[in-house]
Structures are given as C-alpha cells and as structure tokens.
Amino acid sequence: LVHLNKINLNSDIAEKDLSFFDTIDMQLINKIASANLSCLYHGGSKDVVFKALSYCKTKRVSVGAHISFLDRDNFGRTKTNWNKKLIQEIVKDQLMFIHNLASDINFPITHVKLHGALSNMACVDQDLSSEIVDFLKKNYPSIILLAPALSELAKIGMNCNIPTALEVFADRTYEDDATLTPRSINDSLITDPNSAREHVKAMLIQGGIISRNGDTLKTNIHSVCVHSDTPNSVEILEQICILLREMKIKKAALTEFF
C-alpha cells in the first residue's frame, strides 16, 4: 500500500519562554528527528534557544534555523514588504546567530525552514523564493532546505539543485492549490490528535497533500511537521509516532534523504 519506509518528523522549537520549553518543547524533542529553532526574529530568547540546542544534541535530534521576518509583536505572521537587500540581511543574520550558538557546543546546523508570513509568501512568490535559494546556494551550499511540498519555494530549491526536503503539516488543512488554509478560517488548525493522525495517514497512503475539499495533490513527502504552539501538539505527535509504528515507517533524520 505504502512504499514509504522512512519519514522525518519536525517541529518548530524555542519560539516561546522557558516554561513553554520545559513543558512542551522538551516533550516534542523526545519524539522528533529534526528541530527548527527560532533565531529570535519571531519569538523565543537566546537562553531558550541555547537550551534547545543542547537538549537536541543529547537526544541526537538534528537542528535547523527557523527563519522569519523581524516581527516579534505578531509572532512573524505579518506580511512584510521586501527587497533583495532585506532578504539577504535577515537570512544571513539569523543563520549566523544559530551557527554561532551551535558552534559553542560543536553541533552542526543541518537545515533551514521559513516561518510564518515569510514562508507563506515564499510559497507563492517565485522572486522571493529565488532570492532565498540563491543566498543559500552561494553561502550554505550543503544546507538542506525544508520546504512545504508543492510550494514555489520547494520547486525553486529543487530546480537550483540545493538539497530540498518536502514537508506536510499534521496540524493544518490545505486548499486545492496545496497552500495552507489561512489561520483566519475556522478549523484551519487541526487540534484533535486523532484527526491529525488520520490527516497524516491519508496523505502518506495517497502519496500527496489532501485538500479540505478532498482533492489529492500528488507529491513526495520527506517530513511531517507538528507546530509546537498548536493546542495538543504533544498528543498529536504521540499519535503520529503510533501511526508510523503501525505503518512500519521509521523515523529518519533529514540528512538520510540526501
């Protein structure tokens, strides 16, 4: 039925305060294979990011930079006007921040993932995606781009021959064009652990994204994301781990796909 034998599980980590890290993030790190760490442009603090890095190292969870527009007031969800210079600066600044912290404990940064409005915009904007991909290719040629499956970002990453891992979201519904249903729409966030599990199961079995209208949009899937700030995120991830065991799919680091 499914020829998938391995999948990556990822989560966005270190976006909130220390108590959130202790109660939610640590439990997620115990179950995922890769963590996308805040670079402080949308949330989190240096202390929390460093704690997350250290804990990921002990748990052998690979870490990536979770890159955003500078927007701590609205958690990186505000659409922002951009130009080439701005994009190069924010990507460079955030990657340097996380690289410097990680090098303190001699731990590599394996990947990059976009956050919030920057991600949503790049997913439909070829020019924005090209700026980001060009920067990565020139400056971090071996870094993996973790990109939403079927997005412009993913297409441009693959066309430019940078390692591109395709992700789907366990806790979000999709439109017929493979974009995420806007958060402003009711039920765009899947908070029931059993519903999230069934959503993921259907996508893995069909081999594609399934829109809320029931369309299947065929794509390879390398990774499944659970957002740390989705209500019941820990329980959702637990259900997905059970699902993967039942389907005999092993959890893999992003590096195992390249």
JSON list of N, CA and C in Angstrom, two decimals, residues 139-193:
[
{"chain": "A", "resi": 139, "resn": "ASN", "atom": "N", "xyz": [26.06, 30.68, -0.15]},
{"chain": "A", "resi": 139, "resn": "ASN", "atom": "CA", "xyz": [26.70, 30.78, 1.16]},
{"chain": "A", "resi": 139, "resn": "ASN", "atom": "C", "xyz": [26.66, 29.51, 2.01]},
{"chain": "A", "resi": 140, "resn": "TYR", "atom": "N", "xyz": [25.64, 28.68, 1.79]},
{"chain": "A", "resi": 140, "resn": "TYR", "atom": "CA", "xyz": [25.48, 27.44, 2.57]},
{"chain": "A", "resi": 140, "resn": "TYR", "atom": "C", "xyz": [25.09, 26.31, 1.63]},
{"chain": "A", "resi": 141, "resn": "PRO", "atom": "N", "xyz": [25.98, 25.96, 0.68]},
{"chain": "A", "resi": 141, "resn": "PRO", "atom": "CA", "xyz": [25.57, 25.05, -0.40]},
{"chain": "A", "resi": 141, "resn": "PRO", "atom": "C", "xyz": [25.12, 23.66, 0.06]},
{"chain": "A", "resi": 142, "resn": "SER", "atom": "N", "xyz": [25.57, 23.23, 1.23]},
{"chain": "A", "resi": 142, "resn": "SER", "atom": "CA", "xyz": [25.19, 21.87, 1.65]},
{"chain": "A", "resi": 142, "resn": "SER", "atom": "C", "xyz": [24.00, 21.85, 2.62]},
{"chain": "A", "resi": 143, "resn": "ILE", "atom": "N", "xyz": [23.51, 23.03, 3.00]},
{"chain": "A", "resi": 143, "resn": "ILE", "atom": "CA", "xyz": [22.39, 23.07, 3.96]},
{"chain": "A", "resi": 143, "resn": "ILE", "atom": "C", "xyz": [21.11, 22.60, 3.27]},
{"chain": "A", "resi": 144, "resn": "ILE", "atom": "N", "xyz": [20.30, 21.86, 4.01]},
{"chain": "A", "resi": 144, "resn": "ILE", "atom": "CA", "xyz": [19.04, 21.33, 3.47]},
{"chain": "A", "resi": 144, "resn": "ILE", "atom": "C", "xyz": [17.95, 22.39, 3.62]},
{"chain": "A", "resi": 145, "resn": "LEU", "atom": "N", "xyz": [17.18, 22.61, 2.56]},
{"chain": "A", "resi": 145, "resn": "LEU", "atom": "CA", "xyz": [16.01, 23.49, 2.63]},
{"chain": "A", "resi": 145, "resn": "LEU", "atom": "C", "xyz": [14.80, 22.61, 2.93]},
{"chain": "A", "resi": 146, "resn": "LEU", "atom": "N", "xyz": [14.17, 22.85, 4.07]},
{"chain": "A", "resi": 146, "resn": "LEU", "atom": "CA", "xyz": [12.94, 22.15, 4.43]},
{"chain": "A", "resi": 146, "resn": "LEU", "atom": "C", "xyz": [11.79, 23.04, 3.97]},
{"chain": "A", "resi": 147, "resn": "ALA", "atom": "N", "xyz": [11.09, 22.60, 2.93]},
{"chain": "A", "resi": 147, "resn": "ALA", "atom": "CA", "xyz": [10.11, 23.47, 2.27]},
{"chain": "A", "resi": 147, "resn": "ALA", "atom": "C", "xyz": [8.76, 22.76, 2.13]},
{"chain": "A", "resi": 148, "resn": "PRO", "atom": "N", "xyz": [7.66, 23.52, 2.22]},
{"chain": "A", "resi": 148, "resn": "PRO", "atom": "CA", "xyz": [6.34, 22.91, 2.04]},
{"chain": "A", "resi": 148, "resn": "PRO", "atom": "C", "xyz": [6.21, 22.23, 0.67]},
{"chain": "A", "resi": 149, "resn": "ALA", "atom": "N", "xyz": [5.75, 21.00, 0.68]},
{"chain": "A", "resi": 149, "resn": "ALA", "atom": "CA", "xyz": [5.57, 20.23, -0.56]},
{"chain": "A", "resi": 149, "resn": "ALA", "atom": "C", "xyz": [4.68, 21.01, -1.53]},
{"chain": "A", "resi": 150, "resn": "LEU", "atom": "N", "xyz": [5.05, 21.00, -2.80]},
{"chain": "A", "resi": 150, "resn": "LEU", "atom": "CA", "xyz": [4.31, 21.62, -3.91]},
{"chain": "A", "resi": 150, "resn": "LEU", "atom": "C", "xyz": [4.34, 23.15, -3.90]},
{"chain": "A", "resi": 151, "resn": "SER", "atom": "N", "xyz": [5.17, 23.74, -3.03]},
{"chain": "A", "resi": 151, "resn": "SER", "atom": "CA", "xyz": [5.27, 25.21, -3.00]},
{"chain": "A", "resi": 151, "resn": "SER", "atom": "C", "xyz": [6.26, 25.70, -4.06]},
{"chain": "A", "resi": 152, "resn": "GLU", "atom": "N", "xyz": [6.16, 26.99, -4.41]},
{"chain": "A", "resi": 152, "resn": "GLU", "atom": "CA", "xyz": [7.15, 27.60, -5.30]},
{"chain": "A", "resi": 152, "resn": "GLU", "atom": "C", "xyz": [8.54, 27.48, -4.69]},
{"chain": "A", "resi": 153, "resn": "LEU", "atom": "N", "xyz": [8.63, 27.65, -3.38]},
{"chain": "A", "resi": 153, "resn": "LEU", "atom": "CA", "xyz": [9.90, 27.54, -2.68]},
{"chain": "A", "resi": 153, "resn": "LEU", "atom": "C", "xyz": [10.55, 26.18, -2.92]},
{"chain": "A", "resi": 154, "resn": "ALA", "atom": "N", "xyz": [9.75, 25.13, -2.78]},
{"chain": "A", "resi": 154, "resn": "ALA", "atom": "CA", "xyz": [10.27, 23.77, -2.99]},
{"chain": "A", "resi": 154, "resn": "ALA", "atom": "C", "xyz": [10.69, 23.57, -4.45]},
{"chain": "A", "resi": 155, "resn": "LYS", "atom": "N", "xyz": [9.86, 24.05, -5.38]},
{"chain": "A", "resi": 155, "resn": "LYS", "atom": "CA", "xyz": [10.18, 23.88, -6.80]},
{"chain": "A", "resi": 155, "resn": "LYS", "atom": "C", "xyz": [11.49, 24.57, -7.16]},
{"chain": "A", "resi": 156, "resn": "ILE", "atom": "N", "xyz": [11.67, 25.79, -6.65]},
{"chain": "A", "resi": 156, "resn": "ILE", "atom": "CA", "xyz": [12.88, 26.55, -6.98]},
{"chain": "A", "resi": 156, "resn": "ILE", "atom": "C", "xyz": [14.09, 25.92, -6.31]},
{"chain": "A", "resi": 157, "resn": "GLY", "atom": "N", "xyz": [13.93, 25.45, -5.07]},
{"chain": "A", "resi": 157, "resn": "GLY", "atom": "CA", "xyz": [15.03, 24.75, -4.40]},
{"chain": "A", "resi": 157, "resn": "GLY", "atom": "C", "xyz": [15.50, 23.55, -5.21]},
{"chain": "A", "resi": 158, "resn": "MET", "atom": "N", "xyz": [14.54, 22.76, -5.68]},
{"chain": "A", "resi": 158, "resn": "MET", "atom": "CA", "xyz": [14.90, 21.56, -6.46]},
{"chain": "A", "resi": 158, "resn": "MET", "atom": "C", "xyz": [15.49, 21.94, -7.82]},
{"chain": "A", "resi": 159, "resn": "ASN", "atom": "N", "xyz": [14.92, 22.95, -8.47]},
{"chain": "A", "resi": 159, "resn": "ASN", "atom": "CA", "xyz": [15.44, 23.38, -9.78]},
{"chain": "A", "resi": 159, "resn": "ASN", "atom": "C", "xyz": [16.86, 23.91, -9.68]},
{"chain": "A", "resi": 160, "resn": "CYS", "atom": "N", "xyz": [17.19, 24.51, -8.53]},
{"chain": "A", "resi": 160, "resn": "CYS", "atom": "CA", "xyz": [18.54, 25.06, -8.34]},
{"chain": "A", "resi": 160, "resn": "CYS", "atom": "C", "xyz": [19.49, 24.04, -7.74]},
{"chain": "A", "resi": 161, "resn": "ASN", "atom": "N", "xyz": [19.01, 22.81, -7.62]},
{"chain": "A", "resi": 161, "resn": "ASN", "atom": "CA", "xyz": [19.84, 21.71, -7.13]},
{"chain": "A", "resi": 161, "resn": "ASN", "atom": "C", "xyz": [20.40, 21.93, -5.72]},
{"chain": "A", "resi": 162, "resn": "ILE", "atom": "N", "xyz": [19.61, 22.58, -4.85]},
{"chain": "A", "resi": 162, "resn": "ILE", "atom": "CA", "xyz": [20.01, 22.55, -3.45]},
{"chain": "A", "resi": 162, "resn": "ILE", "atom": "C", "xyz": [19.20, 21.43, -2.79]},
{"chain": "A", "resi": 163, "resn": "PRO", "atom": "N", "xyz": [19.77, 20.77, -1.78]},
{"chain": "A", "resi": 163, "resn": "PRO", "atom": "CA", "xyz": [19.02, 19.66, -1.15]},
{"chain": "A", "resi": 163, "resn": "PRO", "atom": "C", "xyz": [17.71, 20.18, -0.56]},
{"chain": "A", "resi": 164, "resn": "THR", "atom": "N", "xyz": [16.59, 19.68, -1.08]},
{"chain": "A", "resi": 164, "resn": "THR", "atom": "CA", "xyz": [15.27, 20.20, -0.70]},
{"chain": "A", "resi": 164, "resn": "THR", "atom": "C", "xyz": [14.41, 19.07, -0.15]},
{"chain": "A", "resi": 165, "resn": "ALA", "atom": "N", "xyz": [14.04, 19.19, 1.11]},
{"chain": "A", "resi": 165, "resn": "ALA", "atom": "CA", "xyz": [13.16, 18.20, 1.75]},
{"chain": "A", "resi": 165, "resn": "ALA", "atom": "C", "xyz": [11.74, 18.74, 1.76]},
{"chain": "A", "resi": 166, "resn": "LEU", "atom": "N", "xyz": [10.80, 17.89, 1.38]},
{"chain": "A", "resi": 166, "resn": "LEU", "atom": "CA", "xyz": [9.41, 18.32, 1.22]},
{"chain": "A", "resi": 166, "resn": "LEU", "atom": "C", "xyz": [8.59, 17.95, 2.45]},
{"chain": "A", "resi": 167, "resn": "GLU", "atom": "N", "xyz": [7.92, 18.95, 3.03]},
{"chain": "A", "resi": 167, "resn": "GLU", "atom": "CA", "xyz": [7.17, 18.69, 4.26]},
{"chain": "A", "resi": 167, "resn": "GLU", "atom": "C", "xyz": [5.68, 18.91, 4.07]},
{"chain": "A", "resi": 168, "resn": "VAL", "atom": "N", "xyz": [4.92, 18.16, 4.89]},
{"chain": "A", "resi": 168, "resn": "VAL", "atom": "CA", "xyz": [3.48, 18.39, 5.03]},
{"chain": "A", "resi": 168, "resn": "VAL", "atom": "C", "xyz": [3.21, 18.66, 6.51]},
{"chain": "A", "resi": 169, "resn": "PHE", "atom": "N", "xyz": [2.05, 19.25, 6.77]},
{"chain": "A", "resi": 169, "resn": "PHE", "atom": "CA", "xyz": [1.70, 19.66, 8.13]},
{"chain": "A", "resi": 169, "resn": "PHE", "atom": "C", "xyz": [0.60, 18.76, 8.70]},
{"chain": "A", "resi": 170, "resn": "ALA", "atom": "N", "xyz": [0.89, 18.22, 9.87]},
{"chain": "A", "resi": 170, "resn": "ALA", "atom": "CA", "xyz": [-0.08, 17.34, 10.54]},
{"chain": "A", "resi": 170, "resn": "ALA", "atom": "C", "xyz": [-1.26, 18.13, 11.08]},
{"chain": "A", "resi": 171, "resn": "ASP", "atom": "N", "xyz": [-1.00, 19.39, 11.41]},
{"chain": "A", "resi": 171, "resn": "ASP", "atom": "CA", "xyz": [-1.98, 20.17, 12.19]},
{"chain": "A", "resi": 171, "resn": "ASP", "atom": "C", "xyz": [-2.62, 21.31, 11.42]},
{"chain": "A", "resi": 172, "resn": "ARG", "atom": "N", "xyz": [-2.51, 21.26, 10.07]},
{"chain": "A", "resi": 172, "resn": "ARG", "atom": "CA", "xyz": [-3.11, 22.31, 9.25]},
{"chain": "A", "resi": 172, "resn": "ARG", "atom": "C", "xyz": [-3.86, 21.69, 8.06]},
{"chain": "A", "resi": 173, "resn": "THR", "atom": "N", "xyz": [-4.95, 22.35, 7.67]},
{"chain": "A", "resi": 173, "resn": "THR", "atom": "CA", "xyz": [-5.67, 21.90, 6.46]},
{"chain": "A", "resi": 173, "resn": "THR", "atom": "C", "xyz": [-5.13, 22.65, 5.25]},
{"chain": "A", "resi": 174, "resn": "TYR", "atom": "N", "xyz": [-5.42, 22.09, 4.07]},
{"chain": "A", "resi": 174, "resn": "TYR", "atom": "CA", "xyz": [-4.88, 22.62, 2.82]},
{"chain": "A", "resi": 174, "resn": "TYR", "atom": "C", "xyz": [-5.98, 23.07, 1.87]},
{"chain": "A", "resi": 175, "resn": "GLU", "atom": "N", "xyz": [-5.64, 24.03, 1.02]},
{"chain": "A", "resi": 175, "resn": "GLU", "atom": "CA", "xyz": [-6.50, 24.45, -0.08]},
{"chain": "A", "resi": 175, "resn": "GLU", "atom": "C", "xyz": [-6.20, 23.59, -1.32]},
{"chain": "A", "resi": 176, "resn": "ASP", "atom": "N", "xyz": [-7.00, 23.76, -2.37]},
{"chain": "A", "resi": 176, "resn": "ASP", "atom": "CA", "xyz": [-6.83, 22.94, -3.58]},
{"chain": "A", "resi": 176, "resn": "ASP", "atom": "C", "xyz": [-5.55, 23.25, -4.35]},
{"chain": "A", "resi": 177, "resn": "ASP", "atom": "N", "xyz": [-4.88, 24.37, -4.02]},
{"chain": "A", "resi": 177, "resn": "ASP", "atom": "CA", "xyz": [-3.61, 24.70, -4.69]},
{"chain": "A", "resi": 177, "resn": "ASP", "atom": "C", "xyz": [-2.41, 24.31, -3.84]},
{"chain": "A", "resi": 178, "resn": "ALA", "atom": "N", "xyz": [-2.65, 23.49, -2.80]},
{"chain": "A", "resi": 178, "resn": "ALA", "atom": "CA", "xyz": [-1.61, 22.98, -1.89]},
{"chain": "A", "resi": 178, "resn": "ALA", "atom": "C", "xyz": [-1.08, 24.03, -0.91]},
{"chain": "A", "resi": 179, "resn": "THR", "atom": "N", "xyz": [-1.69, 25.22, -0.89]},
{"chain": "A", "resi": 179, "resn": "THR", "atom": "CA", "xyz": [-1.31, 26.19, 0.14]},
{"chain": "A", "resi": 179, "resn": "THR", "atom": "C", "xyz": [-2.09, 25.88, 1.42]},
{"chain": "A", "resi": 180, "resn": "LEU", "atom": "N", "xyz": [-1.57, 26.36, 2.54]},
{"chain": "A", "resi": 180, "resn": "LEU", "atom": "CA", "xyz": [-2.26, 26.14, 3.82]},
{"chain": "A", "resi": 180, "resn": "LEU", "atom": "C", "xyz": [-3.51, 26.99, 3.87]},
{"chain": "A", "resi": 181, "resn": "THR", "atom": "N", "xyz": [-4.58, 26.43, 4.42]},
{"chain": "A", "resi": 181, "resn": "THR", "atom": "CA", "xyz": [-5.79, 27.21, 4.68]},
{"chain": "A", "resi": 181, "resn": "THR", "atom": "C", "xyz": [-5.40, 28.34, 5.64]},
{"chain": "A", "resi": 182, "resn": "PRO", "atom": "N", "xyz": [-5.75, 29.59, 5.33]},
{"chain": "A", "resi": 182, "resn": "PRO", "atom": "CA", "xyz": [-5.37, 30.70, 6.23]},
{"chain": "A", "resi": 182, "resn": "PRO", "atom": "C", "xyz": [-5.88, 30.46, 7.66]},
{"chain": "A", "resi": 183, "resn": "ARG", "atom": "N", "xyz": [-5.07, 30.85, 8.63]},
{"chain": "A", "resi": 183, "resn": "ARG", "atom": "CA", "xyz": [-5.44, 30.66, 10.04]},
{"chain": "A", "resi": 183, "resn": "ARG", "atom": "C", "xyz": [-6.72, 31.41, 10.41]},
{"chain": "A", "resi": 184, "resn": "SER", "atom": "N", "xyz": [-7.08, 32.41, 9.59]},
{"chain": "A", "resi": 184, "resn": "SER", "atom": "CA", "xyz": [-8.29, 33.19, 9.89]},
{"chain": "A", "resi": 184, "resn": "SER", "atom": "C", "xyz": [-9.57, 32.38, 9.63]},
{"chain": "A", "resi": 185, "resn": "ILE", "atom": "N", "xyz": [-9.43, 31.27, 8.90]},
{"chain": "A", "resi": 185, "resn": "ILE", "atom": "CA", "xyz": [-10.60, 30.44, 8.56]},
{"chain": "A", "resi": 185, "resn": "ILE", "atom": "C", "xyz": [-10.80, 29.37, 9.63]},
{"chain": "A", "resi": 186, "resn": "ASN", "atom": "N", "xyz": [-12.06, 29.18, 10.03]},
{"chain": "A", "resi": 186, "resn": "ASN", "atom": "CA", "xyz": [-12.40, 28.18, 11.05]},
{"chain": "A", "resi": 186, "resn": "ASN", "atom": "C", "xyz": [-11.88, 26.80, 10.67]},
{"chain": "A", "resi": 187, "resn": "ASP", "atom": "N", "xyz": [-11.38, 26.09, 11.67]},
{"chain": "A", "resi": 187, "resn": "ASP", "atom": "CA", "xyz": [-10.92, 24.70, 11.51]},
{"chain": "A", "resi": 187, "resn": "ASP", "atom": "C", "xyz": [-9.70, 24.56, 10.59]},
{"chain": "A", "resi": 188, "resn": "SER", "atom": "N", "xyz": [-8.98, 25.65, 10.34]},
{"chain": "A", "resi": 188, "resn": "SER", "atom": "CA", "xyz": [-7.75, 25.53, 9.53]},
{"chain": "A", "resi": 188, "resn": "SER", "atom": "C", "xyz": [-6.65, 24.88, 10.36]},
{"chain": "A", "resi": 189, "resn": "LEU", "atom": "N", "xyz": [-6.81, 24.95, 11.68]},
{"chain": "A", "resi": 189, "resn": "LEU", "atom": "CA", "xyz": [-5.85, 24.32, 12.59]},
{"chain": "A", "resi": 189, "resn": "LEU", "atom": "C", "xyz": [-6.48, 23.02, 13.10]},
{"chain": "A", "resi": 190, "resn": "ILE", "atom": "N", "xyz": [-5.75, 21.92, 12.96]},
{"chain": "A", "resi": 190, "resn": "ILE", "atom": "CA", "xyz": [-6.26, 20.62, 13.43]},
{"chain": "A", "resi": 190, "resn": "ILE", "atom": "C", "xyz": [-5.69, 20.38, 14.82]},
{"chain": "A", "resi": 191, "resn": "THR", "atom": "N", "xyz": [-6.55, 20.44, 15.83]},
{"chain": "A", "resi": 191, "resn": "THR", "atom": "CA", "xyz": [-6.09, 20.33, 17.22]},
{"chain": "A", "resi": 191, "resn": "THR", "atom": "C", "xyz": [-6.45, 18.99, 17.86]},
{"chain": "A", "resi": 192, "resn": "ASP", "atom": "N", "xyz": [-7.31, 18.23, 17.20]},
{"chain": "A", "resi": 192, "resn": "ASP", "atom": "CA", "xyz": [-7.69, 16.92, 17.74]},
{"chain": "A", "resi": 192, "resn": "ASP", "atom": "C", "xyz": [-6.64, 15.89, 17.31]},
{"chain": "A", "resi": 193, "resn": "PRO", "atom": "N", "xyz": [-5.98, 15.22, 18.27]},
{"chain": "A", "resi": 193, "resn": "PRO", "atom": "CA", "xyz": [-4.89, 14.29, 17.92]},
{"chain": "A", "resi": 193, "resn": "PRO", "atom": "C", "xyz": [-5.31, 13.18, 16.96]}
]
